PDB file of C-alpha atoms in Angstrom:
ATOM      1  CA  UNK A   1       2.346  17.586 -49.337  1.00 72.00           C
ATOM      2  CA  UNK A   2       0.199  14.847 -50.205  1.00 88.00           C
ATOM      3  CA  UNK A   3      -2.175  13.392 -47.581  1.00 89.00           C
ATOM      4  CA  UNK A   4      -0.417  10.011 -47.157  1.00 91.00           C
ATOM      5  CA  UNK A   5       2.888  11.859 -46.375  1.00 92.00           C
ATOM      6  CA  UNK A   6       1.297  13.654 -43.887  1.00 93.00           C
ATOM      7  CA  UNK A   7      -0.186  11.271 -41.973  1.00 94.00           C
ATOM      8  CA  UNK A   8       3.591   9.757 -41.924  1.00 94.00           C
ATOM      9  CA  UNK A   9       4.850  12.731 -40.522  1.00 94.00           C
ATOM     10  CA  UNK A  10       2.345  13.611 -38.033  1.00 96.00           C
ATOM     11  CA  UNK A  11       3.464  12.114 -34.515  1.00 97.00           C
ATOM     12  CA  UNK A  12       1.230  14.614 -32.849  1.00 95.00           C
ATOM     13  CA  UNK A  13      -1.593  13.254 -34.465  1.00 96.00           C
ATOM     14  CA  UNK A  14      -0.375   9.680 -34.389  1.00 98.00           C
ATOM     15  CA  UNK A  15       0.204  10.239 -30.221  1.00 97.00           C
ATOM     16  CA  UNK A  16      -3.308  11.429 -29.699  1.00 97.00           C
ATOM     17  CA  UNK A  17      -4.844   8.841 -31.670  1.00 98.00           C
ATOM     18  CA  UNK A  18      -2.715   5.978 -29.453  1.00 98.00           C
ATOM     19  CA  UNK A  19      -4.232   7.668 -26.301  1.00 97.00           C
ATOM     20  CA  UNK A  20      -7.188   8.512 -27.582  1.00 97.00           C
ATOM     21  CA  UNK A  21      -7.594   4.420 -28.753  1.00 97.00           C
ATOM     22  CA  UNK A  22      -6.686   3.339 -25.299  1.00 95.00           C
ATOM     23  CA  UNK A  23      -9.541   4.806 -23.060  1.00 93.00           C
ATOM     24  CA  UNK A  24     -11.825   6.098 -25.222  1.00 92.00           C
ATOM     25  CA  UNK A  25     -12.913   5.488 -29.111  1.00 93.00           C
ATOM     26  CA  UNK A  26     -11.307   6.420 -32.367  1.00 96.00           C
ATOM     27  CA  UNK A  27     -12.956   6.648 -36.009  1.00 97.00           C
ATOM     28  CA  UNK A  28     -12.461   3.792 -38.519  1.00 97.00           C
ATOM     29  CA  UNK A  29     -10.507   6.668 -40.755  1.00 96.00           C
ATOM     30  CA  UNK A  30      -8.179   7.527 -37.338  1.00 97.00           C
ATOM     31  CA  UNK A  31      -7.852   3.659 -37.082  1.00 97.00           C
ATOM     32  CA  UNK A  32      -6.368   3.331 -40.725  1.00 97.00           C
ATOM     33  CA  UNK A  33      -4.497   6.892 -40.084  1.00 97.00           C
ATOM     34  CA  UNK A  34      -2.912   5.222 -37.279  1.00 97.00           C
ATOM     35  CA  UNK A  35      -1.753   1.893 -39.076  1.00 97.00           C
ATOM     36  CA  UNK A  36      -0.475   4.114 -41.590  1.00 96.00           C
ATOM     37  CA  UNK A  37       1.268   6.303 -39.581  1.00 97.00           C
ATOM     38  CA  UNK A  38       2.848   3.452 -37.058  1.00 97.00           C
ATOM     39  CA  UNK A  39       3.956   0.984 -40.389  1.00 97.00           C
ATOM     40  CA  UNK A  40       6.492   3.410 -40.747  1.00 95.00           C
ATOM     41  CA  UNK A  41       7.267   5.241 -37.649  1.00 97.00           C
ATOM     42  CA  UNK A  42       9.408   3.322 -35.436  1.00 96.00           C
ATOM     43  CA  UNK A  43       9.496   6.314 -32.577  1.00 97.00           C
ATOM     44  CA  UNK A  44       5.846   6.254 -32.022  1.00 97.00           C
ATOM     45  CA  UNK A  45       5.683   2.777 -31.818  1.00 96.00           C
ATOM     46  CA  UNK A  46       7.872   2.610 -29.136  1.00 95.00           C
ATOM     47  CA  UNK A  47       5.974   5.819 -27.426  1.00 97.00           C
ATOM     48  CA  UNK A  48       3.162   3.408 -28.083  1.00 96.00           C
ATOM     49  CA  UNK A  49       4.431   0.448 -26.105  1.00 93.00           C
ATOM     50  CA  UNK A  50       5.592   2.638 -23.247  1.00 93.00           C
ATOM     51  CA  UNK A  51       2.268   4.319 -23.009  1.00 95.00           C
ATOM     52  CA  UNK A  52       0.414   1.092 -22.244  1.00 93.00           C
ATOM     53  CA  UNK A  53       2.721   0.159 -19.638  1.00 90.00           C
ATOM     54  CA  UNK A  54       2.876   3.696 -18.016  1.00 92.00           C
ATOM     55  CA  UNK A  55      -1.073   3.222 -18.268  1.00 92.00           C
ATOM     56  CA  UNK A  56      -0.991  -0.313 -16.204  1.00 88.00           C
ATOM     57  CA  UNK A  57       1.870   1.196 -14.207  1.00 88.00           C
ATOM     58  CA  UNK A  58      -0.338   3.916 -12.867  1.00 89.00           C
ATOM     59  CA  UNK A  59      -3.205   1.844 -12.200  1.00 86.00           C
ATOM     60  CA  UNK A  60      -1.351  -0.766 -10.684  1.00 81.00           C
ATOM     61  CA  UNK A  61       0.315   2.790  -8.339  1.00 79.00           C
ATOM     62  CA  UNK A  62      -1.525   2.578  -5.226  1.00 72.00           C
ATOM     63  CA  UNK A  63      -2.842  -0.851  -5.292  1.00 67.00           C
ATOM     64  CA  UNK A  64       0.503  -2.065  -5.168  1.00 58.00           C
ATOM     65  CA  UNK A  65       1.937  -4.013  -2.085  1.00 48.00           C
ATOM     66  CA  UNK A  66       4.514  -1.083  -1.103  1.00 54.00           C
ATOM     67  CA  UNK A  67       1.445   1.081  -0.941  1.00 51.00           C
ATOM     68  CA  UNK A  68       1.800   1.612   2.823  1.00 53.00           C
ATOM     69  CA  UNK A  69       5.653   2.939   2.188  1.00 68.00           C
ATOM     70  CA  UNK A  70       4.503   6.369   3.079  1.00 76.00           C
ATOM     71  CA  UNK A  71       3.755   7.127   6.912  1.00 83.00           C
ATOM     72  CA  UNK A  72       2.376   9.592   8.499  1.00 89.00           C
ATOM     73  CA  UNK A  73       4.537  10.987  11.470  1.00 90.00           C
ATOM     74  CA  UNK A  74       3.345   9.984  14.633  1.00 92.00           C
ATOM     75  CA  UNK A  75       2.889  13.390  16.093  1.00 94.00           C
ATOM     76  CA  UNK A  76       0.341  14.442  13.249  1.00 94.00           C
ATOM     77  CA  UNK A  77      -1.171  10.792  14.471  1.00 94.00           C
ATOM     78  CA  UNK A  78      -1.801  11.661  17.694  1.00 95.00           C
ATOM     79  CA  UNK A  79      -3.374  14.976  17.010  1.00 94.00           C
ATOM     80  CA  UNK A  80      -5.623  13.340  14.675  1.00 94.00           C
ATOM     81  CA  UNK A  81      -6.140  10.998  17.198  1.00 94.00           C
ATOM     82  CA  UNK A  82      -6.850  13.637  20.272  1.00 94.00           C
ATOM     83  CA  UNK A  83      -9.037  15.245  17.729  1.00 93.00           C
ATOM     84  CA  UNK A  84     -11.491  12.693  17.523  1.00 94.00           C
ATOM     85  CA  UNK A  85     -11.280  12.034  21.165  1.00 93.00           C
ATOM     86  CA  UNK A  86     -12.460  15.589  21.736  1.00 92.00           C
ATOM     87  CA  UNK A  87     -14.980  15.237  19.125  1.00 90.00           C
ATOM     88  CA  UNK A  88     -16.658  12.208  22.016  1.00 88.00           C
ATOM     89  CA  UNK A  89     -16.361  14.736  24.902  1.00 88.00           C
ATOM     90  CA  UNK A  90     -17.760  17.429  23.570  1.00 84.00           C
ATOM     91  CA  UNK A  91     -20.551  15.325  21.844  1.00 75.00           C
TER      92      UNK A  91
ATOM     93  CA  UNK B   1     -27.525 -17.785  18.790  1.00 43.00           C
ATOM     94  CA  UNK B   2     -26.764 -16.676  15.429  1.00 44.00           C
ATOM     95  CA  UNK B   3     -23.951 -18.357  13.134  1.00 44.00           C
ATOM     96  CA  UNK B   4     -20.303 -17.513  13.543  1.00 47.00           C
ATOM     97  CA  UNK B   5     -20.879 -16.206  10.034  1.00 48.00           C
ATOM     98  CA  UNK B   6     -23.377 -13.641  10.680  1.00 48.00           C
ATOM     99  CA  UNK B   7     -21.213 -12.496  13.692  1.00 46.00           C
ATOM    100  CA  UNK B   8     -18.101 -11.876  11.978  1.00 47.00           C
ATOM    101  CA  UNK B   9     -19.994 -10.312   9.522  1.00 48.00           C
ATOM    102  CA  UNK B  10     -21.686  -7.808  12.017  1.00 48.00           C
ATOM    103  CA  UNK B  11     -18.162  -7.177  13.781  1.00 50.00           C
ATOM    104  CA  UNK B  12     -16.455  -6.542  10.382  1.00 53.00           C
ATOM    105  CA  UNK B  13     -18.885  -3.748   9.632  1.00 75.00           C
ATOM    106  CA  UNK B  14     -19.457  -1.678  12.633  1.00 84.00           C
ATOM    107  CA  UNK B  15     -17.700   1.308  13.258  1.00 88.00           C
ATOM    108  CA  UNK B  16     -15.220   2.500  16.042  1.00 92.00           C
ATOM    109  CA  UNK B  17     -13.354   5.801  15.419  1.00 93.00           C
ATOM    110  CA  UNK B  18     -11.608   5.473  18.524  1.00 93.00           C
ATOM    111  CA  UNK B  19      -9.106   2.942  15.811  1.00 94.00           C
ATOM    112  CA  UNK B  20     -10.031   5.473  13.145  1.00 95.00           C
ATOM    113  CA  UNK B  21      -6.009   6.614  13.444  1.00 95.00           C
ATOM    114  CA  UNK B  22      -4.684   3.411  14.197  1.00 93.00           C
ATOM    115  CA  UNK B  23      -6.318   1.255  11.378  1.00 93.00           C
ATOM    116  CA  UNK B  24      -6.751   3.779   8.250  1.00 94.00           C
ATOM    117  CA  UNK B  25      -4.820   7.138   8.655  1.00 94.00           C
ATOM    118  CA  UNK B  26      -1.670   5.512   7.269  1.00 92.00           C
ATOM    119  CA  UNK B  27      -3.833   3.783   4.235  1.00 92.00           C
ATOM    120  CA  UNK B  28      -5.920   7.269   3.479  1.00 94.00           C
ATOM    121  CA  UNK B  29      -2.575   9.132   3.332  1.00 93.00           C
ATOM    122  CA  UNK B  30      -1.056   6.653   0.806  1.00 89.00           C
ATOM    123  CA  UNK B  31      -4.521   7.217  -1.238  1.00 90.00           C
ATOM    124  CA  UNK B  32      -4.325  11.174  -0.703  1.00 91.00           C
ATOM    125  CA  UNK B  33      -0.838  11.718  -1.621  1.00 87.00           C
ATOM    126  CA  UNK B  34      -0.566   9.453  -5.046  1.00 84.00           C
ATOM    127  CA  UNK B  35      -3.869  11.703  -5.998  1.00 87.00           C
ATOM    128  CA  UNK B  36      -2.412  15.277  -4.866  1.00 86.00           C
ATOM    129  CA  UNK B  37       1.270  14.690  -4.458  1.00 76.00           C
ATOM    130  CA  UNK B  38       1.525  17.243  -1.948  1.00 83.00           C
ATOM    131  CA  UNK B  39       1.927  16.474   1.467  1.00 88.00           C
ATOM    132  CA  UNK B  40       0.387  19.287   3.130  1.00 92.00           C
ATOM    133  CA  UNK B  41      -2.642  19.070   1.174  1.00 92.00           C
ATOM    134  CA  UNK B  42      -2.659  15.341   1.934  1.00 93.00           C
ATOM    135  CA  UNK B  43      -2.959  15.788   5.751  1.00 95.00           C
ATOM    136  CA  UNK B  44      -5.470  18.516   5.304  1.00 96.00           C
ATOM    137  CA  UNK B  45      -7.561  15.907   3.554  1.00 97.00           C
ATOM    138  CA  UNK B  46      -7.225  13.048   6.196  1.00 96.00           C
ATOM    139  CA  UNK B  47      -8.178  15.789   8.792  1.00 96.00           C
ATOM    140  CA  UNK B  48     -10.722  16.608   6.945  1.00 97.00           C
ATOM    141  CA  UNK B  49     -12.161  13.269   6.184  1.00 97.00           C
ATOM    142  CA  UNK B  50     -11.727  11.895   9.671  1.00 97.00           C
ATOM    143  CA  UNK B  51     -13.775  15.079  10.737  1.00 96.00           C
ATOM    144  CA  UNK B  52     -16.811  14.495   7.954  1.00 96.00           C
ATOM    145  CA  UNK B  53     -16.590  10.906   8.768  1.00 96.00           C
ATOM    146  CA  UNK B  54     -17.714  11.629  12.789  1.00 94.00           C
ATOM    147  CA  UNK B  55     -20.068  14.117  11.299  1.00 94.00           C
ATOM    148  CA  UNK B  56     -22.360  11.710   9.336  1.00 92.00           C
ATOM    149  CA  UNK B  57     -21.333   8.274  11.229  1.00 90.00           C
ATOM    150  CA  UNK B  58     -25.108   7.958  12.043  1.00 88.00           C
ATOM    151  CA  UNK B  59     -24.974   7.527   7.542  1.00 87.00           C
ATOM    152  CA  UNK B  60     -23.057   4.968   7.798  1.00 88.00           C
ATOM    153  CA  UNK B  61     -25.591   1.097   7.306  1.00 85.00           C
ATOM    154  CA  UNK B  62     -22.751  -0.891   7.780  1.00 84.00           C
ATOM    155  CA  UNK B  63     -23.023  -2.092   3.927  1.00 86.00           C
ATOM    156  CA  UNK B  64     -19.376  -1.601   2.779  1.00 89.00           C
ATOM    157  CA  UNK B  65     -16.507  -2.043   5.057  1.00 91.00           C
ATOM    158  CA  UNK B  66     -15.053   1.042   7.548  1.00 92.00           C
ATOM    159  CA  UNK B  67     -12.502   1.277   5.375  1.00 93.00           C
ATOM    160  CA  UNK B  68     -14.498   1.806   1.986  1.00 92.00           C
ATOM    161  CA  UNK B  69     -16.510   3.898   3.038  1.00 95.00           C
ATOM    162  CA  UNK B  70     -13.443   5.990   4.386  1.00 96.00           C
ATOM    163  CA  UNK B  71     -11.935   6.267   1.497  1.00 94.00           C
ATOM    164  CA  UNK B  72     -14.907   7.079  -0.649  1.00 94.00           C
ATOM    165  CA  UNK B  73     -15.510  10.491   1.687  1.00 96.00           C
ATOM    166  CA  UNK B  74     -12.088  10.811   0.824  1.00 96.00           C
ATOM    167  CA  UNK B  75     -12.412  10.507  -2.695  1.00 94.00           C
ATOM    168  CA  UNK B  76     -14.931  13.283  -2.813  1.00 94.00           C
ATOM    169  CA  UNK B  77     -12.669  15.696  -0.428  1.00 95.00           C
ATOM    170  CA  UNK B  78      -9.745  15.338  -3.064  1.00 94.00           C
ATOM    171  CA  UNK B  79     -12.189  15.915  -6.529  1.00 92.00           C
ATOM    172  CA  UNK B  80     -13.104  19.180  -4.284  1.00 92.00           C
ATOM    173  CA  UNK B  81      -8.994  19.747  -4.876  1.00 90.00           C
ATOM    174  CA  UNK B  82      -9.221  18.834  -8.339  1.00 88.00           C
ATOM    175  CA  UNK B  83     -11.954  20.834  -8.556  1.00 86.00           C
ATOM    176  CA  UNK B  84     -10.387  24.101  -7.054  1.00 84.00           C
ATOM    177  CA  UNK B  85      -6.933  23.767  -8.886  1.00 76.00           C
ATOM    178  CA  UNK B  86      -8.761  23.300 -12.488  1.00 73.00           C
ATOM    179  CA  UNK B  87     -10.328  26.360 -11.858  1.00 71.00           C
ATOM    180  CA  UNK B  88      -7.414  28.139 -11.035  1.00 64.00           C
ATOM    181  CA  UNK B  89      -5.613  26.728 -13.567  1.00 61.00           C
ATOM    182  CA  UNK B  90      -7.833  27.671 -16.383  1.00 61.00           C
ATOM    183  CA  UNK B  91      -7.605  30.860 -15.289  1.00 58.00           C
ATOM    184  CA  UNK B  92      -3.783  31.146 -15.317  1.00 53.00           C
ATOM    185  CA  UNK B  93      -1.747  28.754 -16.707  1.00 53.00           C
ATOM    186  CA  UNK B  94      -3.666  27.123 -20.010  1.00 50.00           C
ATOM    187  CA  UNK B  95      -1.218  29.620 -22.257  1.00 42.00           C
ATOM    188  CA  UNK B  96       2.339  28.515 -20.743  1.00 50.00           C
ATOM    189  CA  UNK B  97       1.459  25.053 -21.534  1.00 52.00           C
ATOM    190  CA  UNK B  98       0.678  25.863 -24.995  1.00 50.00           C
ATOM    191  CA  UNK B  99       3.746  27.503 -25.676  1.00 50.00           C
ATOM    192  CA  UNK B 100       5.529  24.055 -24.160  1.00 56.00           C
ATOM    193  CA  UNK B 101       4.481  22.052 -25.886  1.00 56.00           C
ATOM    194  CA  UNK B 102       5.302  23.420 -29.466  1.00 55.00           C
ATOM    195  CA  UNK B 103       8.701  21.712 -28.426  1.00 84.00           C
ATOM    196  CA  UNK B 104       7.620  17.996 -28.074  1.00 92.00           C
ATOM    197  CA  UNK B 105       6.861  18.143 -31.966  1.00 93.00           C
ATOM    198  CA  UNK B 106       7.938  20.057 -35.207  1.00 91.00           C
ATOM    199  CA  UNK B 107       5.310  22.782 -35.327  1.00 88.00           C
ATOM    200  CA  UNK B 108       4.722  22.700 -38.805  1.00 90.00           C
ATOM    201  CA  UNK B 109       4.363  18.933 -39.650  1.00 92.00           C
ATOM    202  CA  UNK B 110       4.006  17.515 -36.363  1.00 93.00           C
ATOM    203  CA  UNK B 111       6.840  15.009 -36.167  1.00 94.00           C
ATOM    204  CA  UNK B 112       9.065  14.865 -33.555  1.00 96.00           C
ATOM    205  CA  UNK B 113      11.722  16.758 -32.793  1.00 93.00           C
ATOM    206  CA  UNK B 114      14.980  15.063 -32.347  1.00 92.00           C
ATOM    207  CA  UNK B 115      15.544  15.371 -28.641  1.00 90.00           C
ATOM    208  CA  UNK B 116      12.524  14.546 -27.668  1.00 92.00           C
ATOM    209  CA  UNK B 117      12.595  11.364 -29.735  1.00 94.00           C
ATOM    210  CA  UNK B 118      11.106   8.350 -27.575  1.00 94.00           C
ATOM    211  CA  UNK B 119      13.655   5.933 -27.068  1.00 92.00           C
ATOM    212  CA  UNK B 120      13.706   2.201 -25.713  1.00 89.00           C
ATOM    213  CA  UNK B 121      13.568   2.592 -21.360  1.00 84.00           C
ATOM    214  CA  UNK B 122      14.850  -1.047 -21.568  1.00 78.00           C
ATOM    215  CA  UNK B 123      12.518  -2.817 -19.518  1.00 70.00           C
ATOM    216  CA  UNK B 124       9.530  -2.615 -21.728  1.00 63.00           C
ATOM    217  CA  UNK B 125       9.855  -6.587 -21.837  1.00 59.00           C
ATOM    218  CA  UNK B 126      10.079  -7.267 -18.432  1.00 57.00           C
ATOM    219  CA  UNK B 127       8.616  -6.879 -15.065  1.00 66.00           C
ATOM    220  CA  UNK B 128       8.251  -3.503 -15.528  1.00 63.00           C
ATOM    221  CA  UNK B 129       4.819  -3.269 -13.393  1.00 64.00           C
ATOM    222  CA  UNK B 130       7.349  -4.549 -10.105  1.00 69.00           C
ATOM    223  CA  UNK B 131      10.487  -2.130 -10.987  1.00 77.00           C
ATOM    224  CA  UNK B 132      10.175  -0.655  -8.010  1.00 79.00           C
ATOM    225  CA  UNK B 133      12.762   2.390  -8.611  1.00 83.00           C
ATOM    226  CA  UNK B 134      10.908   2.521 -12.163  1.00 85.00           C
ATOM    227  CA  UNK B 135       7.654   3.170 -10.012  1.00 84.00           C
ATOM    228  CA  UNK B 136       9.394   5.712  -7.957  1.00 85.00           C
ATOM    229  CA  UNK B 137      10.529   7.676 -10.857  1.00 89.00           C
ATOM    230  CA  UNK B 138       6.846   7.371 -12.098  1.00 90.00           C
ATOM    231  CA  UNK B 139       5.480   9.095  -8.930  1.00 86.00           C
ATOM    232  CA  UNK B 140       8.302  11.856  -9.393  1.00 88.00           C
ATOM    233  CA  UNK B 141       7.220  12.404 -12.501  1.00 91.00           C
ATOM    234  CA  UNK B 142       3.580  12.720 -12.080  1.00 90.00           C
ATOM    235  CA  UNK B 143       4.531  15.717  -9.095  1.00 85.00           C
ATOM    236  CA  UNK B 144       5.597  17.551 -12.018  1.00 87.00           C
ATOM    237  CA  UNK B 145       2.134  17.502 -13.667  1.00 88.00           C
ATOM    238  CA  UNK B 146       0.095  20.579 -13.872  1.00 85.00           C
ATOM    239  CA  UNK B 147      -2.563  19.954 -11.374  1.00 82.00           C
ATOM    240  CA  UNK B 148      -4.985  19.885 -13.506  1.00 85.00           C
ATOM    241  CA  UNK B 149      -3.384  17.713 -15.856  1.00 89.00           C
ATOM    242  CA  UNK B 150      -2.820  15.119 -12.811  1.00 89.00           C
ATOM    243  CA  UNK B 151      -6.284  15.447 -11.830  1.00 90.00           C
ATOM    244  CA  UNK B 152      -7.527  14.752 -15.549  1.00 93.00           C
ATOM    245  CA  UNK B 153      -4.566  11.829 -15.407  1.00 94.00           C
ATOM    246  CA  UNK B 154      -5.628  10.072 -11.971  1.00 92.00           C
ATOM    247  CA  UNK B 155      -9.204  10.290 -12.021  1.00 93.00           C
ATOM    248  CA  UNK B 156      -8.852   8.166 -16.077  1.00 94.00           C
ATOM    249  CA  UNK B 157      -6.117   6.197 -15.387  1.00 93.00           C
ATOM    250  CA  UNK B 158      -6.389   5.188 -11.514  1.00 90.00           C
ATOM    251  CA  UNK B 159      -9.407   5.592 -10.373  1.00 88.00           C
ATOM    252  CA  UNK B 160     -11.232   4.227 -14.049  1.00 89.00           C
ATOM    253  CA  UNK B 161     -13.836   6.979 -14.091  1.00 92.00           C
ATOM    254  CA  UNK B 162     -15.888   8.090 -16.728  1.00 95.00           C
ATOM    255  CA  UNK B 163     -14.666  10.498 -19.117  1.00 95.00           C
ATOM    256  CA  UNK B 164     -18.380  12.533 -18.672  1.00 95.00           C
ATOM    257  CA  UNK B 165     -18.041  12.139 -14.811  1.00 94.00           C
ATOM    258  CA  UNK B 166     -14.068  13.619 -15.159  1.00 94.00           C
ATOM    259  CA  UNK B 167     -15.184  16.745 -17.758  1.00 93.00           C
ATOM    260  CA  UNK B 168     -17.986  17.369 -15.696  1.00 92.00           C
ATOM    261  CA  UNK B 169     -16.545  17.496 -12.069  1.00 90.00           C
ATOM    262  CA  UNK B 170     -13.509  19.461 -13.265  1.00 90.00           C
ATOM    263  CA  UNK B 171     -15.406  21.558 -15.922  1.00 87.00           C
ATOM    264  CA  UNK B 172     -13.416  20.482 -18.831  1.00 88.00           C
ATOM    265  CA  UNK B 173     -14.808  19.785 -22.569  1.00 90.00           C
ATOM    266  CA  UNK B 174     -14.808  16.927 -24.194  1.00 91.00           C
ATOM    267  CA  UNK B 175     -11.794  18.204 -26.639  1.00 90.00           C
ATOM    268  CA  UNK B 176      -9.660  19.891 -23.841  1.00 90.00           C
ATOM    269  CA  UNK B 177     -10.147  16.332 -22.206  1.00 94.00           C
ATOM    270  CA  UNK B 178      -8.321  14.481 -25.123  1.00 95.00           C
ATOM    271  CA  UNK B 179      -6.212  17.442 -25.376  1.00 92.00           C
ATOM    272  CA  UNK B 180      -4.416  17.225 -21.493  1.00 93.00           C
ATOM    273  CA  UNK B 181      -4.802  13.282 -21.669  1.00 95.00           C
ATOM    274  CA  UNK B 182      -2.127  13.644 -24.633  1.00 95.00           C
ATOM    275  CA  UNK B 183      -0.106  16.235 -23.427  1.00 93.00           C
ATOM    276  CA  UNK B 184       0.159  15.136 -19.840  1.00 94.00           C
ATOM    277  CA  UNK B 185       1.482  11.326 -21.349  1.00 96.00           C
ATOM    278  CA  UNK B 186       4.221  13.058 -23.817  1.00 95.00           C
ATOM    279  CA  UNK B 187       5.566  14.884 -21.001  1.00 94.00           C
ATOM    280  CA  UNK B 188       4.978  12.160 -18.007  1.00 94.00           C
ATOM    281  CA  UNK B 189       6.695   9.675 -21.123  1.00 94.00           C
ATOM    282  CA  UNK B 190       9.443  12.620 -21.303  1.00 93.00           C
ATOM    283  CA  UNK B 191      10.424  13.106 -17.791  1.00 92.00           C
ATOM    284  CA  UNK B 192      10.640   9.162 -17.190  1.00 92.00           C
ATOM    285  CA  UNK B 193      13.228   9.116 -20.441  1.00 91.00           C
ATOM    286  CA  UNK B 194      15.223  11.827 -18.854  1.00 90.00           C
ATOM    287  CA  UNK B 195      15.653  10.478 -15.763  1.00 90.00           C
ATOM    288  CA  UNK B 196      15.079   6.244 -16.134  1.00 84.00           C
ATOM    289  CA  UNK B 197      17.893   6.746 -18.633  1.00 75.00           C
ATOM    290  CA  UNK B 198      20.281   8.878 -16.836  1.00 60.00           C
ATOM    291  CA  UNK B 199      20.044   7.020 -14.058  1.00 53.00           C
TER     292      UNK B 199
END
């Protein structure tokens, strides 16, 4: 297999270059390997596209308004609470 | 009489534990539990952090707000996790993943194998950042992580940290880095296909 054909078929590769490019730094020959690769391969550009907004998903996980959905139970509250309490009397 | 500015200022960054609960427990558990997705562990951690918090209160200058500096004693208390897990996972599980993960892509040429194609989710045009059962699914799907793999995940991706800081507080090379940033975004990408789809 020449080297051009398997670049094309190499979606391992191609995938670990695309999240390799997005947080860190990639070689001018990965670069081209990439553009290569993603001319003709339809599936990893859409695994590219999805990555970038799983990426801004995740960052945008716990800042986002509903980030208070999760309560504690109140019992576990008031423990916590009693705890520091104590913490005062016995200091 | 100083300013109404100054005062607020002073008031904002003083310190009362006695709200400690009232104010922050609910926040810190939020931050816990998208970092360690188990809830045990999460409680541990705001005990914990309350606890270190009264310890070294007479560190705190009153330069960031409560709150902050909450969350960054916090922060430290769930690397500690990270840091535990990775070393338990390195010791047992680094081989089962490997063997996984020969299914994602043709082992001999690398491309993918049919059912684990990527296909469209649909909503890579739109709001996707507000799809709120889209986000759920998300957080599902990150539980599933190996913890180590979640640990690598969360400290790049949420909390923006260094890729020296991350290899060096969890004890992971450079390579393996790259390596379980890949891996854990084919299968997070995976599970969210199987079940955004289905759905």
């Amino acid at each position: 297999m020449n080297e051009l054909k398997k670049i094309a078929y190499n979606c391992r590769k191609a995938t670990f270059l695309i999240e390799k490019k997005q947080i860190g730094t990639i070689t001018l020959r990965e670069k081209l390997e990439l553009k290569i690769h993603l001319a003709g391969c339809s599936i990893c550009k859409t695994f590219q596209k999805q990555s970038i907004i799983i990426n801004s998903m995740v960052k945008n996980l716990f800042n986002s308004s509903d980030n208070s959905v999760l309560k504690l139970d109140e019992q576990f509250k008031k423990t916590l609470h009693e705890r520091i309490e104590k913490y005062f009397k016995n200091n | 009489m100083p300013s109404d500015n100054n005062e607020t200022l002073a008031i904002e960054n003083t310190i009362n534990p006695h709200l400690w609960v009232i104010k922050y427990a609910d926040y810190l558990y939020n931050y816990a539990i998208t970092r360690v997705n188990d809830e045990e562990q999460a409680r541990d951690l705001i005990q914990d952090t309350f606890l270190a918090a009264l310890n070294s209160m007479n560190k705190f200058e009153g330069k960031c707000s409560e709150r902050t500096w909450l969350t960054s004693i916090l922060k430290n208390k769930v690397i500690d996790v990270y840091r535990k897990n990775s070393v338990a996972f390195i010791k047992n599980k680094v081989i089962d993943q490997e063997e996984e993960e020969h299914d994602y892509f043709n082992h001999e040429y690398g491309n993918w194998n049919i059912e684990y194609r990527p296909k469209e989710f649909g909503i890579e045009q739109s709001d996707a950042l507000e799809n709120k059962e889209f986000q759920h699914i998300l957080k599902l799907c990150m539980k599933k992580l190996p913890s180590l793999w979640l640990a690598v995940f969360t400290m790049k991706h949420m909390d923006d940290e260094t890729t020296e800081k991350i290899c060096k507080e969890l004890k992971v090379s450079s390579s393996n880095f790259w390596v379980v940033i890949h891996r854990a975004k084919v299968n997070l990408r995976a599970c969210l296909q199987k079940n955004w789809i289905q759905t």
